[in-house]
Coordinates of C-alpha atoms (C1' of nucleotides) in Angstrom, one line a residue:
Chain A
X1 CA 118.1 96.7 75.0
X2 CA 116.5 94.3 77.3
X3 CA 112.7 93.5 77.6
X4 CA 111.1 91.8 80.6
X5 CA 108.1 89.5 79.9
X6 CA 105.1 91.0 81.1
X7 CA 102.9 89.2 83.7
X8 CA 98.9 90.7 84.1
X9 CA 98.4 93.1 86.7
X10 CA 95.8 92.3 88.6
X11 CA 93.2 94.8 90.2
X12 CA 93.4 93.1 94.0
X13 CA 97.1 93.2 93.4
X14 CA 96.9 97.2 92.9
X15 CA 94.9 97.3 95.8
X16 CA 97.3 95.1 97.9
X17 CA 100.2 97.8 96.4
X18 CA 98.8 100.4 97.8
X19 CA 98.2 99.7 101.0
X20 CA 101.3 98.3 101.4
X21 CA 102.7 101.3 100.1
X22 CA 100.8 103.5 102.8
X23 CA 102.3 101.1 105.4
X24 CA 105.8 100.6 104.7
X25 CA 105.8 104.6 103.9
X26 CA 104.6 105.4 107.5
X27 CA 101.3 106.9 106.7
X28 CA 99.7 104.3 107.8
X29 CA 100.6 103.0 111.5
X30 CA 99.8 99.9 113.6
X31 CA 96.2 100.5 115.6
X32 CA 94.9 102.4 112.8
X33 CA 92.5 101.9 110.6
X34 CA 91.6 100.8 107.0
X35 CA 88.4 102.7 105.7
X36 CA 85.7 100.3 105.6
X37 CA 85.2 97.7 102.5
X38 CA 82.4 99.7 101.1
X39 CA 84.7 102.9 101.3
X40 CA 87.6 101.2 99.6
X41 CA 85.9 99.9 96.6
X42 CA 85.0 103.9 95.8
X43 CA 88.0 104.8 97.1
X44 CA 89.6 102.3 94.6
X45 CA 86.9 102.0 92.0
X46 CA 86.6 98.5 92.3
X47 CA 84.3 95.8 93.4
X48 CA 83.4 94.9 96.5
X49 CA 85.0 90.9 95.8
X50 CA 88.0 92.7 94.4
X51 CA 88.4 94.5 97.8
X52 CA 88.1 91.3 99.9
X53 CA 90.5 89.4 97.9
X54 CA 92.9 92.3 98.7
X55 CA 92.2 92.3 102.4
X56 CA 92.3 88.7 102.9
X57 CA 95.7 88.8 101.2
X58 CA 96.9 91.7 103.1
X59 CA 95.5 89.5 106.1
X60 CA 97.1 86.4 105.2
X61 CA 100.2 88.5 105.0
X62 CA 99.9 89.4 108.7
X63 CA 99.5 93.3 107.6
X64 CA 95.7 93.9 108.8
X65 CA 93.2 92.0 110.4
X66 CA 89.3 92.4 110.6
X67 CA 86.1 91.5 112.3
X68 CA 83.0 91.0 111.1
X69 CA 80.6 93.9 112.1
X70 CA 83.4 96.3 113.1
X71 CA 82.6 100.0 111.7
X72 CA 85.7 101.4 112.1
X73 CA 87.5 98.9 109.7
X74 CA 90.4 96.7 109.4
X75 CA 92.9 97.2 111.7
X76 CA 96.8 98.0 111.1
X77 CA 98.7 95.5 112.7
X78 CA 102.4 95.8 113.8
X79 CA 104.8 93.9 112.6
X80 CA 105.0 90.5 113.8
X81 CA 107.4 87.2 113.2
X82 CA 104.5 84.8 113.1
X83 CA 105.2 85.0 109.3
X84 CA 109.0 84.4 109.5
X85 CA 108.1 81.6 111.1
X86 CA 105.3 80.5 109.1
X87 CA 108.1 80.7 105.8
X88 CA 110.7 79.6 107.4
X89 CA 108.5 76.3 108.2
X90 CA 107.4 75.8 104.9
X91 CA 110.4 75.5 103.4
X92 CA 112.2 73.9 106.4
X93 CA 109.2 70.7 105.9
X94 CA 109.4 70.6 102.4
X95 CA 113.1 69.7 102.6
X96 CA 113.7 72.8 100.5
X97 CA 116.1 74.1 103.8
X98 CA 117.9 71.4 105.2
X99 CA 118.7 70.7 109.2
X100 CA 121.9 71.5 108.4
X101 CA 121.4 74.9 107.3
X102 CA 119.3 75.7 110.4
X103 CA 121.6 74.6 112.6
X104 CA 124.3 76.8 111.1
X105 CA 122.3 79.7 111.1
X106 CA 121.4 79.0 114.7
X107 CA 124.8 78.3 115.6
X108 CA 126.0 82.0 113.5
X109 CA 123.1 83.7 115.8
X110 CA 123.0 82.3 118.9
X111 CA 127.3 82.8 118.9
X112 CA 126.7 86.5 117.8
X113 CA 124.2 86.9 120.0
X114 CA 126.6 85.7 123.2
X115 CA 129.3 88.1 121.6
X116 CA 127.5 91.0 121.8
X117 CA 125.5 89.9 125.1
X118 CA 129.0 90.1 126.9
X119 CA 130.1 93.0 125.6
X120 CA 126.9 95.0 126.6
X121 CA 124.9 93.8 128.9
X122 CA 124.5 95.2 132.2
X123 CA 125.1 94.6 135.9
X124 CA 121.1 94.1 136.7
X125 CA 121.2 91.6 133.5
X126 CA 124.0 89.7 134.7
X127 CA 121.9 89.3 138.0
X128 CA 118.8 88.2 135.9
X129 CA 120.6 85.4 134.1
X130 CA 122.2 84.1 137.1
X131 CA 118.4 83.8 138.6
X132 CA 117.6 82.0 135.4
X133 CA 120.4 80.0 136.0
X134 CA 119.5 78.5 139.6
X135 CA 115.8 78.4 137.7
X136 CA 116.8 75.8 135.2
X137 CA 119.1 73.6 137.5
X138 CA 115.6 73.2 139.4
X139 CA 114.1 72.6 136.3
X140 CA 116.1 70.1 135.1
X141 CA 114.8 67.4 137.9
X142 CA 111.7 68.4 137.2
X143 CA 111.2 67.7 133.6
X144 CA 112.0 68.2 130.0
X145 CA 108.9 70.3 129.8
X146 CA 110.2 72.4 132.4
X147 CA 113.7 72.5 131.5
X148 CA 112.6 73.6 128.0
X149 CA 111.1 77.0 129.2
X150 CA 113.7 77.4 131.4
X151 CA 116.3 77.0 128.5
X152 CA 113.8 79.7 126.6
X153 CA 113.9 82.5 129.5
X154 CA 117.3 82.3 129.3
X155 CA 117.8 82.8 126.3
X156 CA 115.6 85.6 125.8
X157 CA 117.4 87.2 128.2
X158 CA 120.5 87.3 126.7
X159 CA 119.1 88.4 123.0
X160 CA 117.5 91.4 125.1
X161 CA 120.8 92.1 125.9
X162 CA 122.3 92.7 122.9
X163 CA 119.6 95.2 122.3
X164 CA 119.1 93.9 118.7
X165 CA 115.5 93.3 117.7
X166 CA 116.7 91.3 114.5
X167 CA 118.9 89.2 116.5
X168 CA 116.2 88.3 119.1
X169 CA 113.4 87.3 116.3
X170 CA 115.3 85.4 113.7
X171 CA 116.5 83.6 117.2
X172 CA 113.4 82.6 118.3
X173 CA 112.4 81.6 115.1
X174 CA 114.9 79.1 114.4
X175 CA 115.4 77.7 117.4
X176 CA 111.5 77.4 117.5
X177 CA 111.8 75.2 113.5
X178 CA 115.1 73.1 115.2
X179 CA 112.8 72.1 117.9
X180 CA 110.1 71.5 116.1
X181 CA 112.1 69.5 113.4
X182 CA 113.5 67.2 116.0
X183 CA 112.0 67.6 119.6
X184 CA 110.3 64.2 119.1
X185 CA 113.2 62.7 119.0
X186 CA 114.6 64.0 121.5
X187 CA 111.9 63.8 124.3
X188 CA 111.9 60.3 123.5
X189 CA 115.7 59.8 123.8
X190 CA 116.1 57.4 126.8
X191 CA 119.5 59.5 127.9
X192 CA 117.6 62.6 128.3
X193 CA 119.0 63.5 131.9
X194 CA 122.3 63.1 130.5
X195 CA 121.4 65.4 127.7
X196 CA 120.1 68.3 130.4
X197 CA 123.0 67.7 132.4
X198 CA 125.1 68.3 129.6
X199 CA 123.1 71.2 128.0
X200 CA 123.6 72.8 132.1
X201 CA 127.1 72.3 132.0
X202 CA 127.4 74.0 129.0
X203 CA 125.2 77.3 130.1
X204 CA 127.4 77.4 132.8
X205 CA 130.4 78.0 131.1
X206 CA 128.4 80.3 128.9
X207 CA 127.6 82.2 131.7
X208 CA 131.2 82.8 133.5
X209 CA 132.2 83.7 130.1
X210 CA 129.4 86.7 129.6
X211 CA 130.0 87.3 133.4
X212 CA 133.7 88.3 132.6
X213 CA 132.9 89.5 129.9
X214 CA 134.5 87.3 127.5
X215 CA 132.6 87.8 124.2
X216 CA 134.8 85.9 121.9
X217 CA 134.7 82.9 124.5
X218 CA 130.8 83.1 125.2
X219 CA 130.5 82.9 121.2
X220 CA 133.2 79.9 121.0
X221 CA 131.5 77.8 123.7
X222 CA 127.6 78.5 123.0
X223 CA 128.3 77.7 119.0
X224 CA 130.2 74.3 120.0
X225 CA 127.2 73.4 122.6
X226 CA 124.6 73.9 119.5
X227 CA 127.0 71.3 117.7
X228 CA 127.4 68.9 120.5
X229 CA 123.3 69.1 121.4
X230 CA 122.2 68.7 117.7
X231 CA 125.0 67.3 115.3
X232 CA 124.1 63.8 116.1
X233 CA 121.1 64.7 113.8
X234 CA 123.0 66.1 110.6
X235 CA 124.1 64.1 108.1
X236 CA 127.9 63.0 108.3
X237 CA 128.0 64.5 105.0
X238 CA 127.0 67.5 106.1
X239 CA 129.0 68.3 109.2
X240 CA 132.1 69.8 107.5
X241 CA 129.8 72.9 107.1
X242 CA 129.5 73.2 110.6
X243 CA 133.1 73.4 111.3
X244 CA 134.1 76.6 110.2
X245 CA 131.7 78.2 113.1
X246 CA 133.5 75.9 115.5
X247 CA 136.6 78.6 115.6
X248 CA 139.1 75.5 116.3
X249 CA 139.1 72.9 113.9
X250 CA 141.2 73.2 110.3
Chain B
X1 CA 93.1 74.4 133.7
X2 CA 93.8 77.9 130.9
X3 CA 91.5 78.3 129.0
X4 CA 92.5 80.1 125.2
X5 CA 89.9 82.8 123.7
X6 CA 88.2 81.6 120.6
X7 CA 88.2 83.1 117.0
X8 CA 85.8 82.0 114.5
X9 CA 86.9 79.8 112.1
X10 CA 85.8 81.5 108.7
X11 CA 84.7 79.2 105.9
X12 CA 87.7 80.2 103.5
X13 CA 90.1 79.2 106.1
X14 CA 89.1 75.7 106.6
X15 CA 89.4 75.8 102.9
X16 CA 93.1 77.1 102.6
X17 CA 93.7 74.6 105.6
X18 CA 92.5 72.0 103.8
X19 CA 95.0 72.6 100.8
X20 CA 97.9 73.3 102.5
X21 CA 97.5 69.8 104.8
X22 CA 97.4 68.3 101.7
X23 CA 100.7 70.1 100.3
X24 CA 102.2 69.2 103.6
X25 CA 101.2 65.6 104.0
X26 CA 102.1 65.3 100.0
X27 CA 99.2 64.2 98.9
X28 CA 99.3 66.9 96.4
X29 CA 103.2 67.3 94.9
X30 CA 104.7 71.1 92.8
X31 CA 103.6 70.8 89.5
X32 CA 100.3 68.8 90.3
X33 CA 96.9 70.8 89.4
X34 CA 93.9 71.8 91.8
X35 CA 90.6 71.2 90.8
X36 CA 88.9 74.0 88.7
X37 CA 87.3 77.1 91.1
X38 CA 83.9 75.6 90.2
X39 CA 85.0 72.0 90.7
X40 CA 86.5 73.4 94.3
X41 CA 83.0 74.9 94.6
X42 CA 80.9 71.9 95.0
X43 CA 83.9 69.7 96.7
X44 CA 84.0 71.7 99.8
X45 CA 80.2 73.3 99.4
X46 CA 81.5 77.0 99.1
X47 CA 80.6 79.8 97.3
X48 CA 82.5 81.3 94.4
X49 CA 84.0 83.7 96.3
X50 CA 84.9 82.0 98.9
X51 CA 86.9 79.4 96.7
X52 CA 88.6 82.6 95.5
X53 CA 89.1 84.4 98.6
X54 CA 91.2 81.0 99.5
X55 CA 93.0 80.4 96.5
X56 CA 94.3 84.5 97.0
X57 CA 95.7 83.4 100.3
X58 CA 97.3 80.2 98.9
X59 CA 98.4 82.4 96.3
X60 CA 100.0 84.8 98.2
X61 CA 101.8 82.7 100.8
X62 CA 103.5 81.1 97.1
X63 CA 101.8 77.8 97.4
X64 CA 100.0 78.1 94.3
X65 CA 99.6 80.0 90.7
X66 CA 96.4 80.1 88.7
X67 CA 96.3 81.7 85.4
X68 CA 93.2 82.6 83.9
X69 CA 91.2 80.5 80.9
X70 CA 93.4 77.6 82.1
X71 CA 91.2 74.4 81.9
X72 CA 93.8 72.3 83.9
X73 CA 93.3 74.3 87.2
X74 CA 95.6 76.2 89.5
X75 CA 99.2 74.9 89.5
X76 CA 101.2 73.8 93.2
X77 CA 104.4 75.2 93.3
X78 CA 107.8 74.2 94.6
X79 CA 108.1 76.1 97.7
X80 CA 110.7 79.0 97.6
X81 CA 112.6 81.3 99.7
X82 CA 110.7 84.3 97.9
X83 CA 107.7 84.6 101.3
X84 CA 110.3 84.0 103.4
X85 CA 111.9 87.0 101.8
X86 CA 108.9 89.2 101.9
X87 CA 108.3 88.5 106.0
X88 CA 111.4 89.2 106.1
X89 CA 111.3 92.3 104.4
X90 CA 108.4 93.5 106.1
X91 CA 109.9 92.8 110.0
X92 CA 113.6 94.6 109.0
X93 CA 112.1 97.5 107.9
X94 CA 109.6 98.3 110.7
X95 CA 109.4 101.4 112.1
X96 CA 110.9 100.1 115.2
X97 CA 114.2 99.3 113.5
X98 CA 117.1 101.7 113.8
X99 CA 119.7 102.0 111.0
X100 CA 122.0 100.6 114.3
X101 CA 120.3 97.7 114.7
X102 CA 120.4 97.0 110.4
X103 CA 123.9 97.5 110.8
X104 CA 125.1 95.7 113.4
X105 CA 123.0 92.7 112.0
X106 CA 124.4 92.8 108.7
X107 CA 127.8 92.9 110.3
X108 CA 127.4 89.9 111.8
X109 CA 125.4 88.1 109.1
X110 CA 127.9 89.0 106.1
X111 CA 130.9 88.5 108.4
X112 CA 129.9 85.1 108.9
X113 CA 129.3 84.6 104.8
X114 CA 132.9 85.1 104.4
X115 CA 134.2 83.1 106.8
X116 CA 132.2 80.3 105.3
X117 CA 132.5 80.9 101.7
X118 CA 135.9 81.4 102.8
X119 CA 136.3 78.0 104.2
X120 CA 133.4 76.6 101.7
X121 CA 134.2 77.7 98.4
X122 CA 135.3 75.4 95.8
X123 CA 138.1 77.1 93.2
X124 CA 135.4 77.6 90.5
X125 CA 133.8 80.0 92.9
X126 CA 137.1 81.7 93.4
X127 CA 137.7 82.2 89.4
X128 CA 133.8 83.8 89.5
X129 CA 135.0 86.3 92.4
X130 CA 138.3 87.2 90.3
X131 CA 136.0 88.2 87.0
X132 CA 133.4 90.1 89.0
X133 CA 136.5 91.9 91.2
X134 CA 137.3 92.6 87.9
X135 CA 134.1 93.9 86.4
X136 CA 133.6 95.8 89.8
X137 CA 136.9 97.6 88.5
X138 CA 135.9 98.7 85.6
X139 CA 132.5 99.5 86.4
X140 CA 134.0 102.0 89.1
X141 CA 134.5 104.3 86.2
X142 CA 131.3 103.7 84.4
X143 CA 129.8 105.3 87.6
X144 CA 127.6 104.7 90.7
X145 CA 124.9 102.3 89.1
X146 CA 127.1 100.4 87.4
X147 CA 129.2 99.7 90.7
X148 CA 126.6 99.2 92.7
X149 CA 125.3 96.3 90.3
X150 CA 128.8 94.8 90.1
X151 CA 129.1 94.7 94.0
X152 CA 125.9 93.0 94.5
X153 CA 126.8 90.7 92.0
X154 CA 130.1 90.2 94.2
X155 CA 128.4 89.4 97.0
X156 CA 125.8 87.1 95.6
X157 CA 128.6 84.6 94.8
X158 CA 129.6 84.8 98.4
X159 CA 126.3 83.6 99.8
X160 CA 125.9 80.7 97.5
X161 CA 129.4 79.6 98.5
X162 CA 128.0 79.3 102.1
X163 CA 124.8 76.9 100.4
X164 CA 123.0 78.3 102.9
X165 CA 119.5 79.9 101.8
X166 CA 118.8 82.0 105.7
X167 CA 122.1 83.4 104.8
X168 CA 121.4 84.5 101.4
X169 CA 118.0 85.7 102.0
X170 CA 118.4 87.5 105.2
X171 CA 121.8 88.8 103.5
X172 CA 120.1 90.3 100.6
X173 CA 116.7 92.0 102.2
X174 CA 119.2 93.8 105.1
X175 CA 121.6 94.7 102.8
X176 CA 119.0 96.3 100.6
X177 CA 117.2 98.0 103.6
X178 CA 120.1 99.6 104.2
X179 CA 120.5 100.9 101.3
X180 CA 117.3 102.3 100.8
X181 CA 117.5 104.0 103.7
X182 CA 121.0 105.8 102.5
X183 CA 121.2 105.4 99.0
X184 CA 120.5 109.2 98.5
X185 CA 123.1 110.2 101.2
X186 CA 125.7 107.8 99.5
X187 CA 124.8 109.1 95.9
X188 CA 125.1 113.0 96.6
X189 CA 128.3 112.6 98.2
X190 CA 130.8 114.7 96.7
X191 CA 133.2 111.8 97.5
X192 CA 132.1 109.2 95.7
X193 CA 135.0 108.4 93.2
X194 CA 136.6 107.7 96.7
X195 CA 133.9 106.2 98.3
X196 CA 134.1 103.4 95.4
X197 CA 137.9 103.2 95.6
X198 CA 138.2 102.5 99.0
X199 CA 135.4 100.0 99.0
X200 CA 137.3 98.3 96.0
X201 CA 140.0 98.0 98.3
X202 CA 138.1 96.9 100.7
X203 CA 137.0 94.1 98.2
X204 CA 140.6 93.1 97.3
X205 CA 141.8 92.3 100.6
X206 CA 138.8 90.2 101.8
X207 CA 139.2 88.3 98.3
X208 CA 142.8 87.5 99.2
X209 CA 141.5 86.2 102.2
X210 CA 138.9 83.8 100.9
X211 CA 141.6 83.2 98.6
X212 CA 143.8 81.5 101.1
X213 CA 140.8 80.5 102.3
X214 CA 141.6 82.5 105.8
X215 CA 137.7 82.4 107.1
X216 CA 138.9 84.3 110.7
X217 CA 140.6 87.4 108.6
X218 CA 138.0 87.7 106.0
X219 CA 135.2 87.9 108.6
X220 CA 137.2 90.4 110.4
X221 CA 137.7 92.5 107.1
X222 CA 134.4 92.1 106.3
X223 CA 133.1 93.8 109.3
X224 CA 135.3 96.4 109.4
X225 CA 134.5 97.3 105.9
X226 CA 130.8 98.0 106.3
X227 CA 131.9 99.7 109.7
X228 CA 133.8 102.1 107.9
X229 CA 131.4 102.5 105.0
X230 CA 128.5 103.7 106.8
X231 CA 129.6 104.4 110.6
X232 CA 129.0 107.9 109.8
X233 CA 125.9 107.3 109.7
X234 CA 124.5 105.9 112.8
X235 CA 124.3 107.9 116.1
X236 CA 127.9 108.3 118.0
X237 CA 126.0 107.0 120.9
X238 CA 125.2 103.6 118.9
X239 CA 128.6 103.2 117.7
X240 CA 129.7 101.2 120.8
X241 CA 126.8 98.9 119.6
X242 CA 129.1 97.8 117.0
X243 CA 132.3 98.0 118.2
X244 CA 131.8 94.0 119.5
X245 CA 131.4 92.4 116.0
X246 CA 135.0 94.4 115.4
X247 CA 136.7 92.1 116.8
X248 CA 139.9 94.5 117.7
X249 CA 138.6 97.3 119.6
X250 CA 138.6 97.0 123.5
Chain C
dC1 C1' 70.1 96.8 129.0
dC2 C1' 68.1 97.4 124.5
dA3 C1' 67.5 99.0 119.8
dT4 C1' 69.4 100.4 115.7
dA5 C1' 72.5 101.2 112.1
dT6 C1' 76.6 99.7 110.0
dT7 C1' 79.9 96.2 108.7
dT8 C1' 81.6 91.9 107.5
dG9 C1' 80.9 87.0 105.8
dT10 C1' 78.8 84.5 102.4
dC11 C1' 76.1 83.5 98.5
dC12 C1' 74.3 84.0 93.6
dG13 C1' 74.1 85.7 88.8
dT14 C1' 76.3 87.7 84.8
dA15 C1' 79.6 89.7 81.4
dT16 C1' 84.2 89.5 79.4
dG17 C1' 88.7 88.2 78.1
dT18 C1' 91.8 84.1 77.7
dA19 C1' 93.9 79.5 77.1
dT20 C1' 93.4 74.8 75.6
dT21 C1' 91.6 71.3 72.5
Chain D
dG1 C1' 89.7 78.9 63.1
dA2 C1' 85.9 77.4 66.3
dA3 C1' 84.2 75.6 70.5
dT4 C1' 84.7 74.9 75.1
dA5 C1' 86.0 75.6 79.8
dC6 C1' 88.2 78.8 82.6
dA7 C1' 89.6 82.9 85.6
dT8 C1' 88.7 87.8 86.3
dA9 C1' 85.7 91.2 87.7
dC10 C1' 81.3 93.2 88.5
dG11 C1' 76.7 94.0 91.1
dG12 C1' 73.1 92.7 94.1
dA13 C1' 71.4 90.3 98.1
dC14 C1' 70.8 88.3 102.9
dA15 C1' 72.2 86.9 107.6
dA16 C1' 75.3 87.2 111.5
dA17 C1' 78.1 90.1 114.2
dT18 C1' 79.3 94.4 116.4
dA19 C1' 79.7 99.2 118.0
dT20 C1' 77.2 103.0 119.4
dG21 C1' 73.6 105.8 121.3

DNA sequence: CCATATTTGTCCGTATGTATT
DNA sequence: GAATACATACGGACAAATATG
C-alpha cells in the first residue's frame, strides 16, 4: 500500500470546491446567482474574509464576477476562453512552450479545421467566404491592419463551419499567442506586401480546394502556408518537427 | 473615436498586476521569495486583506505558493501547464459541448499524436510502448481498472514523443471528459472482456505503425479506433460529423 | 427623481497553529 | 527546546456603490 503526502486543506479552498462543484454539475447555470457574501459565510460557516478569498479566486478563475452594491449577488458566468488564453500566454512568455510548439499546434488545427470545413460546410458558407475573399484582396492595399481583420473574418468563418466549438476556440487562441509572439516583427518586415501577396495566394488555393470540396487538399495546403508564413521564425533545429504535418516530406 | 466602458480598478488588482509585471519582466525569477503579507502591507499601503485577497489570485492562476509560519515569504513558481489544464477543463466540459463535438476533437487531436510520435519517437520510446503493450495485456485480465490505467499510461508515452505540451494537455483533459461522461455506460457493458480485446488490437496495429514509423497509417488507425469505440454513442445524425477525420469514407 | 436599505470594498484588531532559527 | 515571525481564520467597522420602492 501506497500513501499520498497530505497537503492542508484550506477553508476558502472548500468553499471554491463547492461552488465549482454546483457549476460543473449543472445546478448552477450562467446568469444566475451566488447568494450574497453575508449569506455564504452562514451558509458555509465561515468568515466573511474566508468568503472573499473564495470569490476572488472563483473570479480570477473567470467562473463568477461581482459588483459592489449588487443585492442579488455574484453572477454565474459562462464559460469563456479569456483564460485559455491567459494560460496559454503565461507559459508561451516564460519560454516554458516554445514557438515551435505553437506553430505545430496551429498548423494540426488550422489543417483539421480546413478538412472538416470542406467536408461540411454549406452552399450559403461557401458564398460567405468568397465575400471574405474579395474583402481581403481590398484589404491588402489598404493595410496590414486591415489585412489582419480580414485574415481573422475569414478564418472564423471556416471554424464555424466545422461546427466544432473546441476547434474554433483553441484556434483563436493560438493564432491570437503566434501573433502576439511575433507580430512586431512582422509589421516591421520591409517585404510586408510580398508577405500579403503571398499569404492571398495561398487562401486562394485554400479556397478552390474547400469549394470542391477537397478536404485532404484544403488541410495539405493551409498547414504548408502556416509553415511558409512563420518557419522563418523557428529555430533550424526545430523545423524537423514541423515536417511530419507537411504530408509530403520523408 | 470608440470610446470603451470603464471598470473600476479594485485595489487588489493593481496589486496582483504589480506582481505578475514583475514575474513577466523577470525582475522576480521561480524559486525567489515575496516579501512577508505584512511587509507587502506597507510596500503597496494595503490592508491585510487586501494583500491576501491578491496573493489568493496569484495563487490560484499558479504563480505563487505560500505556506503558513514560513518567515521567508511566499515562493514564485516555475510556470506550468497545470492552469492551462484547468481553463481547459472548465471550456471542454461546458454545457454547450456535445459528446460529438469531444469526439470529433479528440479524433483529430490524438490522430495527429501518432503521426508525430510516429515520426518523432526515438527507439527508447518504442521499447517503453512494447512493455506498457505488454502490461496493457496482462492487465486485460486483472479487469476494467487495471486496463484503463495501463492504456492511459500507453498513451502518455505517445504525447511526450510528440514534445509538444498543447498536445499532451489538451489530449489528456478531452480524453478524460470523455470518459467521465461514459465511463458508467462503458463499465456496465456486458461486453467488456470484448470491448478490451478489441481495443488491445486496436493498440497492436497502431504500435506496428509507429513502429515503422508510418505516421499517415497510424493516424488513420488511430481515428478509426476511437470511432469504433464510442460511435455508438453519439447521435446517428452527428455521425457524418466524424466521418471527415476517417479519412476513407466518401 | 429621490430616499433607503442592502451589498461590496476595504480596513483594523485578535487569536491560533506552524515553521524557522 | 524556546523564541520569533509567519500565515490562517475570525469578528467588527465604515464608506462607496447599487438596486429597488
Amino acid at each position: 500500500m501506497e500513501f499520498e503526502p497530505v497537503a492542508p486543506v484550506r477553508a476558502y479552498e472548500r468553499v471554491v470546491e463547492q461552488v465549482e462543484q454546483a457549476v460543473f454539475s449543472g445546478r448552477l447555470k450562467a446568469g444566475e446567482r451566488l447568494p450574497s457574501e453575508r449569506e455564504l459565510m452562514t451558509q458555509f460557516g465561515v468568515s466573511r474574509s474566508t468568503v472573499r478569498e473564495a470569490l476572488r479566486v472563483l473570479q480570477a478563475g473567470g467562473m463568477i464576477r461581482s459588483k459592489p452594491g449588487d443585492p442579488r449577488g455574484p453572477e454565474i458566468l459562462p464559460a469563456s476562453p479569456v483564460n485559455l488564453h491567459k494560460s496559454m500566454h503565461r507559459l508561451a512568455r516564460a519560454e516554458t512552450m516554445s514557438l515551435t510548439e505553437l506553430l505545430q499546434f496551429r498548423m494540426l488545427l488550422e489543417g483539421s479545421a480546413y478538412l472538416l470545413a470542406a467536408r461540411l460546410r454549406t452552399d450559403e458558407q461557401l458564398a460567405e467566404l468568397e465575400t471574405a475573399m474579395a474583402a481581403m484582396t481590398v484589404a491588402a492595399e489598404a493595410g496590414y491592419e486591415e489585412f489582419s481583420r480580414a485574415d481573422i473574418a475569414f478564418h472564423e468563418i471556416i471554424a464555424r463551419a466545422t461546427q466544432n466549438t473546441l476547434i474554433v476556440v483553441c484556434g483563436e487562441v493560438v493564432r491570437g499567442i503566434v501573433l502576439d509572439l511575433i507580430e512586431d516583427k512582422l509589421s516591421h518586415a520591409d517585404d510586408r506586401r510580398a508577405l500579403m501577396s503571398a499569404w492571398l495566394a495561398h487562401h486562394r488555393e485554400v479556397f478552390d480546394a474547400v469549394r470542391v470540396r477537397d478536404g485532404e487538399l484544403a488541410q495539405r495546403l493551409a498547414r504548408r502556408a502556416i509553415f511558409d508564413h512563420y518557419s522563418d521564425y523557428v529555430p533550424v533545429r526545430d523545423r524537423p518537427l514541423l515536417f511530419p504535418l507537411l504530408g509530403t516530406a520523408e
